[in-house]
Structure formats: C-alpha cells, structure tokens
Amino acid sequence: MKTLKDLFLNELADMYDAERRIVKALPKMAKAATCDDLKAAIQSHLKESEGHVKKLEQVFHSFDEKARGQTCEATVGLIEEGDEIAGEFKDSPAINAALISAAQKVEHYEMASYGCLHEWAGLLGNAQAAGLLQQILDEEKAANESLTELARASSNQEALGEDDQNGMENEAAGERPASLRRGTRPVESGRKGNKTLRR
Ligand SMILES: [Fe+2]
C-alpha cells in the first residue's frame, strides 16, 4: 500500500525534474525579454532556481534517499506554451507581458507543489525538509510578486497598443470597436499629418 511518504517522494522527484527544466528555460526567457528590469528579474530567479535544485537534493538526503527526477509533464507543457507565446509575440510591444504571464503560470504551479510538499514534510516529522521547502516556497512567492509588480509598473502598459486604446474609447462612447464594425476601416493614424506635409 502506498503511503504519504511515497506520495511525498513522488512529488519531490517531480519538482526535482521541474526545477532542472526551469533552469534550462529561464536563460531563453531572459534573452526574449526586451525590458531590462524583467531580464534582471529572470536572471535573479535563475540563480534562486539553481539553489532550489541543491535544496531539493538536501531534502532527498534528509530522508536518506538519493536525489532522483521523474518527468514533470506539467512543467514540460508550461515551458512549451511559454516558448510558443514568446515566438508569437517576438516583435510585439506585448512580448514582456506575454513572458510574465508564462513565467507566472510556472510560479503558481511551483507554489502549489511546494505548499503541499512543505505540509507533508511536517506531517512526516522531518523538520529539516519542511524548513528547506518553506525557503523554496517563500522564494517562489516573492518571484511571483515581483513579476506582478513589473507587469503593473510597465509591461502591461507597453502592451496596451493604440488599437486597444481606440477600442476602449469607442466602447466608452457606446460604440462598438472599429475592428468589430462591418464595412468600416479603422482610421489610419498619421494620414492628416502626411497631407499637411505634401502641401
Ligand atoms: Fe523554483
């Protein structure tokens, strides 16, 4: 019969694999970011994630187990989706907002996983493991919060293009956004300016 300890070690192996995948994926995300603050935040979480791999090894050892990973399909999928969205928004002002959303999905998965692992380590009477898992959980939460702050401070505003804003103004005035009206073409910006120049 499988026990809580088996479940704990199973999830631990999942997160050991997840962290090593994240360590490989983060440099690519940092390269894709066009905002210096976001690049720096990703680099700093890369250092923390390398530390998480080491801490997880210590957790395994505290249970007299050798560190082992088992493919974390959720992280594989989240990283794959992150790659996709980064590719799609490569040349868009929404690239940083897209990268933040992809990174936050990973952070939330990690927060849920480490929250459970921390509780279970406590129930299994391993205070050392519980302490290490709490440290990792705190760093994941802090990383997630800095991403929210960055999104609010700059990336979401950058992503809000002229078309989005025109749409919101029209909606506020009780009209449907230009892009949703049939037979009308959005007004080209700068057309008046060009006419003036030609005169
Ligand atoms: Fe982590």
mmCIF file of C-alpha atoms and ligand atoms in Angstrom:
data_model
loop_
_atom_site.group_PDB
_atom_site.id
_atom_site.type_symbol
_atom_site.label_atom_id
_atom_site.label_comp_id
_atom_site.label_asym_id
_atom_site.label_seq_id
_atom_site.Cartn_x
_atom_site.Cartn_y
_atom_site.Cartn_z
ATOM 1 C CA MET A 1 0.000 0.000 0.000
ATOM 2 C CA LYS A 2 1.341 3.440 -0.984
ATOM 3 C CA THR A 3 1.792 5.874 1.880
ATOM 4 C CA LEU A 4 2.126 9.643 2.380
ATOM 5 C CA LYS A 5 5.904 9.202 2.289
ATOM 6 C CA ASP A 6 5.631 7.560 -1.151
ATOM 7 C CA LEU A 7 3.432 10.434 -2.315
ATOM 8 C CA PHE A 8 5.925 12.946 -0.901
ATOM 9 C CA LEU A 9 8.916 11.307 -2.630
ATOM 10 C CA ASN A 10 6.939 11.029 -5.850
ATOM 11 C CA GLU A 11 6.114 14.764 -5.858
ATOM 12 C CA LEU A 12 9.647 15.629 -4.787
ATOM 13 C CA ALA A 13 11.032 13.769 -7.824
ATOM 14 C CA ASP A 14 8.542 15.699 -9.969
ATOM 15 C CA MET A 15 9.787 19.042 -8.650
ATOM 16 C CA TYR A 16 13.436 17.997 -8.963
ATOM 17 C CA ASP A 17 12.805 17.422 -12.658
ATOM 18 C CA ALA A 18 10.735 20.642 -12.915
ATOM 19 C CA GLU A 19 13.467 22.822 -11.383
ATOM 20 C CA ARG A 20 16.132 21.440 -13.706
ATOM 21 C CA ARG A 21 13.904 22.162 -16.720
ATOM 22 C CA ILE A 22 13.222 25.678 -15.402
ATOM 23 C CA VAL A 23 16.972 26.318 -15.001
ATOM 24 C CA LYS A 24 17.379 25.445 -18.700
ATOM 25 C CA ALA A 25 14.379 27.511 -19.836
ATOM 26 C CA LEU A 26 14.996 30.770 -17.926
ATOM 27 C CA PRO A 27 18.047 31.988 -19.913
ATOM 28 C CA LYS A 28 15.973 31.731 -23.107
ATOM 29 C CA MET A 29 13.206 33.792 -21.486
ATOM 30 C CA ALA A 30 15.678 36.423 -20.296
ATOM 31 C CA LYS A 31 17.013 36.683 -23.853
ATOM 32 C CA ALA A 32 13.496 37.090 -25.256
ATOM 33 C CA ALA A 33 12.611 39.892 -22.803
ATOM 34 C CA THR A 34 13.095 43.443 -24.099
ATOM 35 C CA CYS A 35 12.644 45.096 -20.683
ATOM 36 C CA ASP A 36 15.870 45.357 -18.644
ATOM 37 C CA ASP A 37 14.064 45.029 -15.303
ATOM 38 C CA LEU A 38 12.358 41.852 -16.492
ATOM 39 C CA LYS A 39 15.665 40.437 -17.778
ATOM 40 C CA ALA A 40 17.198 41.138 -14.358
ATOM 41 C CA ALA A 41 14.252 39.560 -12.506
ATOM 42 C CA ILE A 42 14.513 36.410 -14.643
ATOM 43 C CA GLN A 43 18.301 36.217 -14.129
ATOM 44 C CA SER A 44 17.884 36.548 -10.389
ATOM 45 C CA HIS A 45 15.216 33.809 -10.331
ATOM 46 C CA LEU A 46 17.586 31.635 -12.364
ATOM 47 C CA LYS A 47 20.146 31.873 -9.529
ATOM 48 C CA GLU A 48 17.395 31.040 -7.000
ATOM 49 C CA SER A 49 16.218 28.083 -9.095
ATOM 50 C CA GLU A 50 19.757 26.679 -9.211
ATOM 51 C CA GLY A 51 19.627 26.935 -5.422
ATOM 52 C CA HIS A 52 16.275 25.108 -5.415
ATOM 53 C CA VAL A 53 17.862 22.145 -7.216
ATOM 54 C CA LYS A 54 20.524 21.966 -4.457
ATOM 55 C CA LYS A 55 17.931 22.365 -1.686
ATOM 56 C CA LEU A 56 15.807 19.549 -3.167
ATOM 57 C CA GLU A 57 18.892 17.310 -3.146
ATOM 58 C CA GLN A 58 19.255 18.124 0.578
ATOM 59 C CA VAL A 59 15.576 17.250 1.108
ATOM 60 C CA PHE A 60 16.110 13.849 -0.535
ATOM 61 C CA HIS A 61 19.187 13.265 1.650
ATOM 62 C CA SER A 62 17.276 14.220 4.805
ATOM 63 C CA PHE A 63 15.035 11.209 4.033
ATOM 64 C CA ASP A 64 18.131 9.029 3.336
ATOM 65 C CA GLU A 65 17.185 8.969 -0.331
ATOM 66 C CA LYS A 66 19.264 9.636 -3.425
ATOM 67 C CA ALA A 67 18.013 12.615 -5.469
ATOM 68 C CA ARG A 68 16.002 11.444 -8.459
ATOM 69 C CA GLY A 69 13.835 13.179 -11.027
ATOM 70 C CA GLN A 70 10.776 11.946 -12.883
ATOM 71 C CA THR A 71 9.444 13.813 -15.895
ATOM 72 C CA CYS A 72 7.163 16.631 -14.759
ATOM 73 C CA GLU A 73 4.699 16.738 -17.662
ATOM 74 C CA ALA A 74 3.025 19.895 -16.340
ATOM 75 C CA THR A 75 6.302 21.833 -16.437
ATOM 76 C CA VAL A 76 7.122 20.410 -19.871
ATOM 77 C CA GLY A 77 3.756 21.764 -21.086
ATOM 78 C CA LEU A 78 4.063 25.140 -19.348
ATOM 79 C CA ILE A 79 7.545 25.709 -20.792
ATOM 80 C CA GLU A 80 6.343 24.643 -24.245
ATOM 81 C CA GLU A 81 3.452 27.132 -24.055
ATOM 82 C CA GLY A 82 5.895 29.820 -22.903
ATOM 83 C CA ASP A 83 8.089 29.142 -25.956
ATOM 84 C CA GLU A 84 5.059 29.337 -28.225
ATOM 85 C CA ILE A 85 3.780 32.644 -26.873
ATOM 86 C CA ALA A 86 7.300 34.142 -26.868
ATOM 87 C CA GLY A 87 7.594 33.212 -30.540
ATOM 88 C CA GLU A 88 4.176 34.602 -31.434
ATOM 89 C CA PHE A 89 4.811 37.943 -29.695
ATOM 90 C CA LYS A 90 8.503 38.221 -30.599
ATOM 91 C CA ASP A 91 8.230 41.599 -32.329
ATOM 92 C CA SER A 92 5.269 42.916 -30.361
ATOM 93 C CA PRO A 93 5.265 45.518 -27.551
ATOM 94 C CA ALA A 94 3.289 42.822 -25.667
ATOM 95 C CA ILE A 95 6.328 40.490 -25.526
ATOM 96 C CA ASN A 96 7.202 41.312 -21.894
ATOM 97 C CA ALA A 97 3.591 40.932 -20.722
ATOM 98 C CA ALA A 98 3.474 37.582 -22.558
ATOM 99 C CA LEU A 99 6.698 36.360 -20.910
ATOM 100 C CA ILE A 100 5.482 37.448 -17.468
ATOM 101 C CA SER A 101 2.221 35.546 -17.878
ATOM 102 C CA ALA A 102 4.116 32.412 -18.946
ATOM 103 C CA ALA A 103 6.530 32.738 -16.008
ATOM 104 C CA GLN A 104 3.699 33.295 -13.534
ATOM 105 C CA LYS A 105 1.979 30.096 -14.638
ATOM 106 C CA VAL A 106 5.156 28.211 -13.751
ATOM 107 C CA GLU A 107 5.442 30.065 -10.422
ATOM 108 C CA HIS A 108 1.874 29.185 -9.454
ATOM 109 C CA TYR A 109 2.454 25.517 -10.275
ATOM 110 C CA GLU A 110 5.570 25.595 -8.106
ATOM 111 C CA MET A 111 3.779 27.389 -5.270
ATOM 112 C CA ALA A 112 1.025 24.746 -5.213
ATOM 113 C CA SER A 113 3.561 21.906 -5.301
ATOM 114 C CA TYR A 114 5.891 23.298 -2.626
ATOM 115 C CA GLY A 115 2.924 24.200 -0.414
ATOM 116 C CA CYS A 116 1.873 20.520 -0.382
ATOM 117 C CA LEU A 117 5.432 19.209 -0.022
ATOM 118 C CA HIS A 118 6.050 21.531 2.932
ATOM 119 C CA GLU A 119 2.874 20.361 4.722
ATOM 120 C CA TRP A 120 3.668 16.704 4.090
ATOM 121 C CA ALA A 121 7.285 17.020 5.290
ATOM 122 C CA GLY A 122 5.907 18.429 8.556
ATOM 123 C CA LEU A 123 3.408 15.580 8.901
ATOM 124 C CA LEU A 124 6.195 13.078 8.231
ATOM 125 C CA GLY A 125 8.116 14.622 11.140
ATOM 126 C CA ASN A 126 11.051 15.890 9.057
ATOM 127 C CA ALA A 127 11.659 19.444 10.268
ATOM 128 C CA GLN A 128 14.808 19.905 8.157
ATOM 129 C CA ALA A 129 12.936 19.062 4.959
ATOM 130 C CA ALA A 130 9.967 21.235 5.991
ATOM 131 C CA GLY A 131 12.328 24.165 6.599
ATOM 132 C CA LEU A 132 14.065 23.799 3.223
ATOM 133 C CA LEU A 133 10.737 23.515 1.402
ATOM 134 C CA GLN A 134 9.441 26.605 3.187
ATOM 135 C CA GLN A 135 12.508 28.558 1.999
ATOM 136 C CA ILE A 136 11.876 27.485 -1.603
ATOM 137 C CA LEU A 137 8.157 28.308 -1.294
ATOM 138 C CA ASP A 138 8.969 31.799 0.039
ATOM 139 C CA GLU A 139 11.300 32.492 -2.895
ATOM 140 C CA GLU A 140 8.700 31.312 -5.424
ATOM 141 C CA LYS A 141 6.078 33.593 -3.839
ATOM 142 C CA ALA A 142 8.461 36.562 -3.859
ATOM 143 C CA ALA A 143 9.388 35.895 -7.507
ATOM 144 C CA ASN A 144 5.707 35.771 -8.430
ATOM 145 C CA GLU A 145 5.052 39.060 -6.631
ATOM 146 C CA SER A 146 7.934 40.850 -8.380
ATOM 147 C CA LEU A 147 6.522 39.671 -11.711
ATOM 148 C CA THR A 148 3.118 41.142 -10.816
ATOM 149 C CA GLU A 149 4.803 44.427 -9.857
ATOM 150 C CA LEU A 150 6.767 44.540 -13.124
ATOM 151 C CA ALA A 151 3.638 43.839 -15.154
ATOM 152 C CA ARG A 152 1.768 46.643 -13.384
ATOM 153 C CA ALA A 153 4.684 49.098 -13.454
ATOM 154 C CA SER A 154 5.475 48.800 -17.155
ATOM 155 C CA SER A 155 4.892 45.666 -19.246
ATOM 156 C CA ASN A 156 1.085 45.734 -19.304
ATOM 157 C CA GLN A 157 1.028 49.429 -20.274
ATOM 158 C CA GLU A 158 3.619 48.835 -23.014
ATOM 159 C CA ALA A 159 1.466 46.014 -24.324
ATOM 160 C CA LEU A 160 -1.616 48.225 -24.456
ATOM 161 C CA GLY A 161 -1.402 49.322 -28.093
ATOM 162 C CA GLU A 162 -3.124 52.165 -29.936
ATOM 163 C CA ASP A 163 -5.766 49.751 -31.275
ATOM 164 C CA ASP A 164 -6.633 48.573 -27.751
ATOM 165 C CA GLN A 165 -6.996 52.158 -26.574
ATOM 166 C CA ASN A 166 -9.133 53.239 -29.563
ATOM 167 C CA GLY A 167 -11.357 50.252 -28.881
ATOM 168 C CA MET A 168 -11.767 51.219 -25.244
ATOM 169 C CA GLU A 169 -12.566 54.864 -26.095
ATOM 170 C CA ASN A 170 -15.205 53.806 -28.638
ATOM 171 C CA GLU A 171 -16.714 51.351 -26.190
ATOM 172 C CA ALA A 172 -16.810 54.054 -23.537
ATOM 173 C CA ALA A 173 -18.678 56.278 -26.016
ATOM 174 C CA GLY A 174 -21.220 53.491 -26.585
ATOM 175 C CA GLU A 175 -19.827 52.419 -29.976
ATOM 176 C CA ARG A 176 -18.524 49.028 -30.963
ATOM 177 C CA PRO A 177 -14.756 48.951 -31.504
ATOM 178 C CA ALA A 178 -13.784 49.780 -35.125
ATOM 179 C CA SER A 179 -12.358 46.295 -35.588
ATOM 180 C CA LEU A 180 -15.791 44.765 -34.823
ATOM 181 C CA ARG A 181 -17.882 47.017 -37.109
ATOM 182 C CA ARG A 182 -18.699 45.667 -40.547
ATOM 183 C CA GLY A 183 -17.784 47.677 -43.612
ATOM 184 C CA THR A 184 -15.696 50.230 -41.803
ATOM 185 C CA ARG A 185 -11.985 50.532 -41.934
ATOM 186 C CA PRO A 186 -10.017 51.736 -38.934
ATOM 187 C CA VAL A 187 -8.783 55.302 -39.440
ATOM 188 C CA GLU A 188 -5.115 55.247 -40.370
ATOM 189 C CA SER A 189 -3.162 57.233 -37.886
ATOM 190 C CA GLY A 190 -0.920 59.956 -39.264
ATOM 191 C CA ARG A 191 -2.916 60.403 -42.507
ATOM 192 C CA LYS A 192 -3.705 64.023 -41.768
ATOM 193 C CA GLY A 193 -0.066 64.678 -40.963
ATOM 194 C CA ASN A 194 1.060 63.289 -44.330
ATOM 195 C CA LYS A 195 -1.408 65.521 -46.194
ATOM 196 C CA THR A 196 -0.048 68.573 -44.442
ATOM 197 C CA LEU A 197 3.475 67.561 -45.373
ATOM 198 C CA ARG A 198 2.598 67.178 -49.053
ATOM 199 C CA ARG A 199 1.192 70.713 -49.295
HETATM 200 FE FE FE B 1 11.908 27.099 -8.034
#
